[in-house]
Coordinates of N, CA and C in Angstrom, one line a residue:
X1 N -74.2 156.0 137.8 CA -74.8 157.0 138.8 C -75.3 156.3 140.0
X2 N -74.6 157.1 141.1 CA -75.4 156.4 142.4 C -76.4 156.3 142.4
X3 N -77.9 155.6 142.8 CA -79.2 155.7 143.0 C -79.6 156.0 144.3
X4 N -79.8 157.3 144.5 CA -80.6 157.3 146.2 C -81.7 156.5 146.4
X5 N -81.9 155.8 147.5 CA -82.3 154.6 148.1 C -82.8 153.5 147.3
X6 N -81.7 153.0 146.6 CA -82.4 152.0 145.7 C -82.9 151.1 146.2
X7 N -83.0 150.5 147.3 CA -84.0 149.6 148.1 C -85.7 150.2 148.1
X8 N -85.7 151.3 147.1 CA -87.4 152.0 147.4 C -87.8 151.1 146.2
X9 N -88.0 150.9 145.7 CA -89.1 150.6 144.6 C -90.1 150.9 144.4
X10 N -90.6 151.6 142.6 CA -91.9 152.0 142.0 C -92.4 151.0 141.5
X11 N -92.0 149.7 141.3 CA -92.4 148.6 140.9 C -92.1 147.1 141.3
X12 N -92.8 146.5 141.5 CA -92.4 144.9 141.7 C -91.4 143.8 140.5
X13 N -91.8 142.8 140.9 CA -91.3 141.7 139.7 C -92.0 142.1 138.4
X14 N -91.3 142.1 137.4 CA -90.1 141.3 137.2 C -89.0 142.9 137.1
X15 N -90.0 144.1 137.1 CA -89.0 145.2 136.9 C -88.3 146.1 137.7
X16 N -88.8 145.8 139.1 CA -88.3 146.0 140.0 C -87.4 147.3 140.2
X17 N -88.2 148.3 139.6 CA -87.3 149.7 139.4 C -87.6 150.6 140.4
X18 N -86.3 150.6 140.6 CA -86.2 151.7 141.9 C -87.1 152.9 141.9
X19 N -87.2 153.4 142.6 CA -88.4 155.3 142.8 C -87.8 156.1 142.2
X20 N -86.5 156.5 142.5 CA -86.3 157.5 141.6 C -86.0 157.4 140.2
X21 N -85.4 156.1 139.5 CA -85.1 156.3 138.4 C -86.5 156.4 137.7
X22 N -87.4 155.8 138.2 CA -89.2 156.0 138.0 C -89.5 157.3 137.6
X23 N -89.0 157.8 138.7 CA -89.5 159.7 139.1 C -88.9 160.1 138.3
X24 N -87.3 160.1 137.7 CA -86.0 160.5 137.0 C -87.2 160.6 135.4
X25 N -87.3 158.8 134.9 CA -88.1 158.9 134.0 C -89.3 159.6 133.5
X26 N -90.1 159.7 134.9 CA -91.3 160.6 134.5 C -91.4 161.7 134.1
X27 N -90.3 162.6 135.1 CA -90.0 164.0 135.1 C -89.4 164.3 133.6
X28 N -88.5 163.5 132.9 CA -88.3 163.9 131.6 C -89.4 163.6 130.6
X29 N -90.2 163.0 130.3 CA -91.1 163.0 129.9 C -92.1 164.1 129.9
X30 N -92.3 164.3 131.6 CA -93.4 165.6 131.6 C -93.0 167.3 131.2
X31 N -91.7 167.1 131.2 CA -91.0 168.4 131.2 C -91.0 168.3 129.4
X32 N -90.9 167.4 128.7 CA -91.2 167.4 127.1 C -92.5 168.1 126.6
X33 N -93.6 166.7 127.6 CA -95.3 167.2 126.7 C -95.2 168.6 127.0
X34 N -95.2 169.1 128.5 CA -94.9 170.5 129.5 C -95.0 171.3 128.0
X35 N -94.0 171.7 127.5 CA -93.1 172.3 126.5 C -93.7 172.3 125.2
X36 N -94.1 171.1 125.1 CA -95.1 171.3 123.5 C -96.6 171.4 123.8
X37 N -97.2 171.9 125.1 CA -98.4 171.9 125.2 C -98.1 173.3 125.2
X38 N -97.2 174.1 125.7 CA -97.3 175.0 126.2 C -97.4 175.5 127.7
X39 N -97.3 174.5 128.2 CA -97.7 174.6 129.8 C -95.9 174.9 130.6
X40 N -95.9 174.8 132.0 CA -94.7 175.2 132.5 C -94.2 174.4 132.7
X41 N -92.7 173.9 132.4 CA -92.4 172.7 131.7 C -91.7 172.3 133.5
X42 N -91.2 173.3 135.0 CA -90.8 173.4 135.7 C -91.9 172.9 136.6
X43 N -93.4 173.2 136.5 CA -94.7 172.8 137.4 C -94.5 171.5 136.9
X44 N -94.4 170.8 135.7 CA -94.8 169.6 135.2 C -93.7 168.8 136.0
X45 N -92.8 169.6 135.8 CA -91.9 168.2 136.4 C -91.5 168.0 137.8
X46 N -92.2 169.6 139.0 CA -92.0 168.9 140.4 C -93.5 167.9 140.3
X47 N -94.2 168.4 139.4 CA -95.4 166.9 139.9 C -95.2 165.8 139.8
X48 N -94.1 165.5 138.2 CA -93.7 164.1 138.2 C -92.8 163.7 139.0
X49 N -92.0 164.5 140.3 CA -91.2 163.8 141.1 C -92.2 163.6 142.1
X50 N -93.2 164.7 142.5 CA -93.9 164.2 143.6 C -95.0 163.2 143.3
X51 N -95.3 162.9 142.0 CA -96.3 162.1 142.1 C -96.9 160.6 142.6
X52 N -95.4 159.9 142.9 CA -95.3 158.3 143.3 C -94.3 158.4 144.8
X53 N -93.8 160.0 145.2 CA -93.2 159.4 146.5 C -94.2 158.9 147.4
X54 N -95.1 159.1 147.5 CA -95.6 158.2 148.6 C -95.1 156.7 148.8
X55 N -94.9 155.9 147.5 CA -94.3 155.4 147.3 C -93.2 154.6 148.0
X56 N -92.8 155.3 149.2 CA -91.7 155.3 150.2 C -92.2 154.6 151.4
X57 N -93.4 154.6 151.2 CA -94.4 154.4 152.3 C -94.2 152.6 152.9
X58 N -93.6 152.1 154.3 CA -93.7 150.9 154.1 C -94.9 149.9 154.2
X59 N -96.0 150.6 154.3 CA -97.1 149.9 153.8 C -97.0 149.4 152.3
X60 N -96.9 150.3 151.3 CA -96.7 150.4 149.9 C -95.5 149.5 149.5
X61 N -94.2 149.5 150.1 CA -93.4 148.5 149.7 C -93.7 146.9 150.7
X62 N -94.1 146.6 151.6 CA -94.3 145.6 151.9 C -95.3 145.2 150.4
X63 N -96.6 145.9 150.4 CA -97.4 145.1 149.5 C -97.2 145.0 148.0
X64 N -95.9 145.9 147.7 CA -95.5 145.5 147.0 C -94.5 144.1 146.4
X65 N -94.1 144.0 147.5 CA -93.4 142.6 147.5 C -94.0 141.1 148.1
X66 N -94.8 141.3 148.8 CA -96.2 139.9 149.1 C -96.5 139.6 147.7
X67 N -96.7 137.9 148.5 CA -97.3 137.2 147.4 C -99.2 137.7 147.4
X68 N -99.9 137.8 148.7 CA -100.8 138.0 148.8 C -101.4 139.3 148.3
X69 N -102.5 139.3 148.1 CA -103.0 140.8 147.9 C -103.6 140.9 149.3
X70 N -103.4 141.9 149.7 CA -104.3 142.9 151.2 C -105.3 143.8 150.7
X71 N -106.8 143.5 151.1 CA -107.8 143.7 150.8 C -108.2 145.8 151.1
X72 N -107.2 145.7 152.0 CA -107.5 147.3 152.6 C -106.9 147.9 151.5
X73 N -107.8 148.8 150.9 CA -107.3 149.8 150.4 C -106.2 150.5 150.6
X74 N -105.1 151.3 150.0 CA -104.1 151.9 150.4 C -103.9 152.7 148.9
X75 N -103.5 153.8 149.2 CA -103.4 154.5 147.9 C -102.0 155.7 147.9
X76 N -101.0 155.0 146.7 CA -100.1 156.1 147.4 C -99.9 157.4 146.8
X77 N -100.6 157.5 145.9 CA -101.1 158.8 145.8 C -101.8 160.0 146.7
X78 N -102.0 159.2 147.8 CA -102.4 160.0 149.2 C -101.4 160.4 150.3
X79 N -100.4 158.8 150.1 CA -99.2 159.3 151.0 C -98.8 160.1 150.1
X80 N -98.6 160.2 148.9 CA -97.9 161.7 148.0 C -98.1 162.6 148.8
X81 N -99.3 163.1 148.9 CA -100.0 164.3 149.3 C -99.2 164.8 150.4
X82 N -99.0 164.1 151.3 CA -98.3 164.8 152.7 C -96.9 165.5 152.3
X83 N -96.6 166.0 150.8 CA -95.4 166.1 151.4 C -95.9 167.9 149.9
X84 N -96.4 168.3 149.8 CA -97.0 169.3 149.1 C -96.8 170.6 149.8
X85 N -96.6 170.9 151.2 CA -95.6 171.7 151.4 C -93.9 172.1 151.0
X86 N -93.5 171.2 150.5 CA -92.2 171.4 149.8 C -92.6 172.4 148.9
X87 N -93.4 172.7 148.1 CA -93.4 173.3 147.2 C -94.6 174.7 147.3
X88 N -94.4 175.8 146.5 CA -94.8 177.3 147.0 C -96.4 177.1 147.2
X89 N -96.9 178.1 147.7 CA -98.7 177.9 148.0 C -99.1 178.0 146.4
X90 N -98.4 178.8 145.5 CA -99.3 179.1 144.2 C -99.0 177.8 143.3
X91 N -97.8 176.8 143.8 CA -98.2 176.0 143.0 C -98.9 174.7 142.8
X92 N -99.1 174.6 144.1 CA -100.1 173.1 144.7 C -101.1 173.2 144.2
X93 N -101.9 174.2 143.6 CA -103.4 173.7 143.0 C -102.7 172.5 142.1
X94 N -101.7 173.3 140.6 CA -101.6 172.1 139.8 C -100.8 170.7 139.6
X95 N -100.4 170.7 141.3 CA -99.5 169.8 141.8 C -100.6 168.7 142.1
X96 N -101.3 169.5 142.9 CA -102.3 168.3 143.3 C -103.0 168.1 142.4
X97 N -103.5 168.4 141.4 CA -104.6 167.6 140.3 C -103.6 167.0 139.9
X98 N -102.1 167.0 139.6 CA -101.3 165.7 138.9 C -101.0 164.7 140.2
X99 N -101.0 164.8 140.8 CA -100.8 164.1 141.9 C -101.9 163.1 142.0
X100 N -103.1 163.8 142.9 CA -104.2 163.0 143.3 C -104.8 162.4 142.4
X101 N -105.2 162.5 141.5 CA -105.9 162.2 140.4 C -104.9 161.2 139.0
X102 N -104.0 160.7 140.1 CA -103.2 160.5 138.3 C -103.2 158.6 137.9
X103 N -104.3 158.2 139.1 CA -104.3 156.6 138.8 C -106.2 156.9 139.0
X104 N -106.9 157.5 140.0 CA -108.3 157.3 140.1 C -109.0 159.3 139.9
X105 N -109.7 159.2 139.8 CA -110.8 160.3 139.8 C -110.9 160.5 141.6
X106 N -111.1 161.5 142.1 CA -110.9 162.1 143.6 C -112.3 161.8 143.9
X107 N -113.2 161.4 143.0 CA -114.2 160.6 143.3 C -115.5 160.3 142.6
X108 N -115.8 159.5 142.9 CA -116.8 158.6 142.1 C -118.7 158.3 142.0
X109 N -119.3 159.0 141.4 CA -120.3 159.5 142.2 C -121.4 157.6 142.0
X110 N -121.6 157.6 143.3 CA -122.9 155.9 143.1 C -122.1 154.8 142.8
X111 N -121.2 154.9 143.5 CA -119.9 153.6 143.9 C -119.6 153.6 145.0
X112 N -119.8 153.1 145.6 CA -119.6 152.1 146.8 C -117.6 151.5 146.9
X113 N -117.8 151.0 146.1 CA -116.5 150.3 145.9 C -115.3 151.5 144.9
X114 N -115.6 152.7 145.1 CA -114.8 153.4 144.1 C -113.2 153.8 145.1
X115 N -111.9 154.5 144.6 CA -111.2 154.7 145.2 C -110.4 155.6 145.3
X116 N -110.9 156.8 144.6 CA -110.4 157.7 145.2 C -110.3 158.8 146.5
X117 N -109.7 159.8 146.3 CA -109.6 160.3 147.9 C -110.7 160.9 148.5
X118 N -111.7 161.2 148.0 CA -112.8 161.9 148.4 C -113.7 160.2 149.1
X119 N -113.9 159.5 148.0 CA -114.6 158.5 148.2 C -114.0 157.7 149.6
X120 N -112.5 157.7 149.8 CA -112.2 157.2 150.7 C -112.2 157.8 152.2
X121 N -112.4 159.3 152.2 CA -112.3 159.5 153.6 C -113.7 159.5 153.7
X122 N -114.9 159.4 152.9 CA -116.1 159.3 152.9 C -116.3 157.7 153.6
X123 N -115.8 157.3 153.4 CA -116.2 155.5 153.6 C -115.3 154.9 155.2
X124 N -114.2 155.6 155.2 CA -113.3 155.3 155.8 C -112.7 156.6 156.6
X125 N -112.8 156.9 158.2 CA -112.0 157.5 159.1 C -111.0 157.4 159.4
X126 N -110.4 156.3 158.9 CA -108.7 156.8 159.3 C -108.1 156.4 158.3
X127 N -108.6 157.4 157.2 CA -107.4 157.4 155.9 C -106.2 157.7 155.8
X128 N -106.3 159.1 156.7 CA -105.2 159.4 156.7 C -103.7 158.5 157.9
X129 N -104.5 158.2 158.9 CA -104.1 156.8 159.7 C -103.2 155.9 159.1
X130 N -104.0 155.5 158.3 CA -103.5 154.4 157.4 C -102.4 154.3 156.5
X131 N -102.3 155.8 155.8 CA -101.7 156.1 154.9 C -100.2 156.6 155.6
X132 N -100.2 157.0 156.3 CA -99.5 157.4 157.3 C -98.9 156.7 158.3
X133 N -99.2 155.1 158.1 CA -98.2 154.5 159.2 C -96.8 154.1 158.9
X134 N -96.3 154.3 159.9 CA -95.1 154.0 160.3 C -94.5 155.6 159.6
X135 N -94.6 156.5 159.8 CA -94.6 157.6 159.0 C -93.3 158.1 159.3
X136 N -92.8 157.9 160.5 CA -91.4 158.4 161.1 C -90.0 157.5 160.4
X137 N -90.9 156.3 159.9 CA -89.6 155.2 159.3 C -89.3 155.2 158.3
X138 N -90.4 156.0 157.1 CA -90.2 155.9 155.6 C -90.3 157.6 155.2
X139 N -90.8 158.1 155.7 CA -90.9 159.8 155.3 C -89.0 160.1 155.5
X140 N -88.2 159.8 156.0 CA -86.7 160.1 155.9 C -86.5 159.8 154.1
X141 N -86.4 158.6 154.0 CA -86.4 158.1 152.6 C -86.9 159.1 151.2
X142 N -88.4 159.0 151.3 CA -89.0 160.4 150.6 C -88.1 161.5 150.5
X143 N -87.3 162.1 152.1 CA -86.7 163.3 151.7 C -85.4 163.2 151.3
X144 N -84.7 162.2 151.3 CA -83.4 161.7 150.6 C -84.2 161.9 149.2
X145 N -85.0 161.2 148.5 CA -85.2 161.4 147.3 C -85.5 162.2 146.7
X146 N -86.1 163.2 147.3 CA -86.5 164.9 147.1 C -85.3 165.4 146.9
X147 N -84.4 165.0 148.0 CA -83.0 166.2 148.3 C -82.3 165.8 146.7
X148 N -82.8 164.8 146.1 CA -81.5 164.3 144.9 C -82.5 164.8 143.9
X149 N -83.4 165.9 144.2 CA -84.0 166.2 142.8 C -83.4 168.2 143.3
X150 N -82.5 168.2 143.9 CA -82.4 169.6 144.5 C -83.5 170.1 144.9
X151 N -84.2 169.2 145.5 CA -85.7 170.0 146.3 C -85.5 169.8 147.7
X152 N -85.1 171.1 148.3 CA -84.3 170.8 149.5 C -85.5 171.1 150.6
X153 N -85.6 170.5 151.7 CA -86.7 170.4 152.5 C -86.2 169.7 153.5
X154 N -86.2 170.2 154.9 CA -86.2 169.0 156.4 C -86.8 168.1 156.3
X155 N -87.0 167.5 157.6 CA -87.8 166.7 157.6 C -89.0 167.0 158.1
X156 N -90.4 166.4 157.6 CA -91.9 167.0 157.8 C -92.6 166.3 159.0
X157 N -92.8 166.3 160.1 CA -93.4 166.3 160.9 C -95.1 165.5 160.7
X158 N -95.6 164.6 161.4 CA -96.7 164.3 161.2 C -97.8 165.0 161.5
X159 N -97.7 166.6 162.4 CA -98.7 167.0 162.2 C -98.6 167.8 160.9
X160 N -97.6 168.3 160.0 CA -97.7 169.4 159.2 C -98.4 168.0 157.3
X161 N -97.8 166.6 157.7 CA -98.1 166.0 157.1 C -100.0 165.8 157.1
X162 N -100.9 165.6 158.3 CA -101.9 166.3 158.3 C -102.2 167.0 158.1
X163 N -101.5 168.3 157.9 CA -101.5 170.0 157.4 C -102.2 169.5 155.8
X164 N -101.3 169.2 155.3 CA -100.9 169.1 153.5 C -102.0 168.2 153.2
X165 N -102.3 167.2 153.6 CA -103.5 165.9 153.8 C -104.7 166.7 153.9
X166 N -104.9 167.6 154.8 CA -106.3 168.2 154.5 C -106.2 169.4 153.9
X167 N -105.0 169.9 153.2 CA -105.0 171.2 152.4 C -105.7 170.4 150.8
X168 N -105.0 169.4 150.8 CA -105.2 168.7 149.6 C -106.5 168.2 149.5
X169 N -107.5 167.8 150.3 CA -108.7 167.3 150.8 C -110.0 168.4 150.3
X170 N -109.4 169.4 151.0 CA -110.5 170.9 150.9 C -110.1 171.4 149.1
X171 N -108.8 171.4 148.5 CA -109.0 171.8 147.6 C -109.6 170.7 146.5
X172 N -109.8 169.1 146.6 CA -110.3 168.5 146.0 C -111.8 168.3 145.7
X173 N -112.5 168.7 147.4 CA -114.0 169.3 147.3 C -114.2 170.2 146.4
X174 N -113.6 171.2 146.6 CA -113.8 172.3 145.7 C -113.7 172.2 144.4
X175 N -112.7 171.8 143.8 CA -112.2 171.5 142.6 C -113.6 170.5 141.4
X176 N -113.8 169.3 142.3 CA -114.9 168.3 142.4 C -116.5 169.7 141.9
X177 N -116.6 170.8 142.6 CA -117.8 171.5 141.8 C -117.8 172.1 141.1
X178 N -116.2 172.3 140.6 CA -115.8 173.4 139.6 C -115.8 173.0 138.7
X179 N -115.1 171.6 137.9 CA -114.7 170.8 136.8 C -114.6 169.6 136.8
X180 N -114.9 169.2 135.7 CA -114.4 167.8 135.6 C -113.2 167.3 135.0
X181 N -112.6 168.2 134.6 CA -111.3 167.7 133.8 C -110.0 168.6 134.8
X182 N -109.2 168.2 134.3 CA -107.9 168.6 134.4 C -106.6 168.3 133.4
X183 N -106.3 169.9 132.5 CA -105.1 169.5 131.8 C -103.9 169.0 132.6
X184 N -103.3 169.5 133.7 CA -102.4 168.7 134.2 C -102.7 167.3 134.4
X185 N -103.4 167.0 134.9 CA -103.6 165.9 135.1 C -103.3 165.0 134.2
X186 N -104.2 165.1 133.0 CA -103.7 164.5 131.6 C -102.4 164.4 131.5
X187 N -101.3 165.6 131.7 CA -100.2 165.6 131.3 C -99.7 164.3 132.2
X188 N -99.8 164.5 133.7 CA -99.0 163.3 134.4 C -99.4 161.9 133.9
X189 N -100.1 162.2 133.7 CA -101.4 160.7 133.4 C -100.0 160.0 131.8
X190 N -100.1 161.1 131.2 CA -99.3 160.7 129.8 C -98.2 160.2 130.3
X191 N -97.4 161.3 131.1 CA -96.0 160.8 130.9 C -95.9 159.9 132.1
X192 N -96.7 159.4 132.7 CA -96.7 158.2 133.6 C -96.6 156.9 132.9
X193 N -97.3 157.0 132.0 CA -98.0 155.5 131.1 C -97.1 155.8 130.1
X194 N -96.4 156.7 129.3 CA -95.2 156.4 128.2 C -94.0 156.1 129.4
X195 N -94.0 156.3 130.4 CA -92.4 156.0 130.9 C -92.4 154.7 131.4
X196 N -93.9 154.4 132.0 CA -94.0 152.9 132.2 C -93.8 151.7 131.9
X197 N -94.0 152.3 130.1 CA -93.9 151.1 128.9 C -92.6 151.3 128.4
X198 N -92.0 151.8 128.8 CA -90.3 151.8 128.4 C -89.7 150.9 129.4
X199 N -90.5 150.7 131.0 CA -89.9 150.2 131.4 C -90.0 148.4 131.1
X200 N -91.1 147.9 130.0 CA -91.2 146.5 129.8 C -90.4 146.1 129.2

């Protein structure tokens, strides 16, 4: 099977596995627990495609392939975010709790040093900046990999990408006084960490 952009990578050395077979992996996974939880086994699995495209991001593959670590935060669970218009208004609430939340908590109360998205535009003004550069060179890529999940979509524009960035922002405040947990979440969380250890 061809691999759309196998030059993307979800991981470094020594496994060096391309984004989608990543995404490919996850989404069968989430569409299983989906199924035996009871949940919609079709919600579960555009989360697991959209959950690591940020991914595409060439901030994210540069530092993935340095020897060095770069001290600036960067999270691509944020570039995910910009691309949450692909999918209908009713289903992005449980998009984005699998999404944003599926490596850090959206935020961390009496940490300084915490990392998720709330904590970061708290700390830091140009998150979305950051997350977002070079956004015209690697957002093509993203939508080649979307188009090979039959999620058909143009291409997204940097303002509508700050559209989705603060759609995702306001409902994370919100969310933040409502609850602390999230079933979806857990679910991506699972089938992230069982598809990861298949890949060792």
């Amino acid at each position: 099977m061809l691999i759309p952009c196998e030059h993307i990578k979800a991981k470094g050395k020594p496994e060096n596995t391309p984004l989608f077979t990543h995404l490919s992996d996850v989404a069968l996974v989430a569409e299983k627990i989906a199924q035996h939880c009871s949940l919609d086994s079709t919600i579960a699995k555009y989360g697991a495609i959209l959950h690591d495209i940020g991914k595409c991001s060439s901030v994210f593959q540069q530092r993935l392939m340095a020897e060095e670590t770069n001290k600036t935060i960067f999270r691509h669970e944020i570039a995910s975010s910009f691309f949450i218009s692909v999918f209908e208004p009713h289903l992005r609430p449980m998009l984005i709790e699998m999404i944003i939340g599926h490596h850090k908590s959206v935020k961390t109360p009496n940490d300084s040093k915490a990392k998720g998205i709330l904590d970061l535009i708290e700390n830091r003004e140009d998150t979305f900046e950051l997350h977002s550069k070079d956004w015209e060179i690697w957002m093509p890529d993203a939508i080649k990999i979307l188009n090979a999940f039959n999620l058909t979509t143009n291409n997204i524009s940097i303002e509508l990408a700050e559209k989705n960035f603060n759609e995702v922002v306001a409902y994370c405040e919100l969310s933040v006084k409502q609850q602390n947990y999230s079933v979806w979440r857990g679910l991506l969380i699972g089938a992230d960490h069982f598809s990861s250890a298949l890949d060792k």
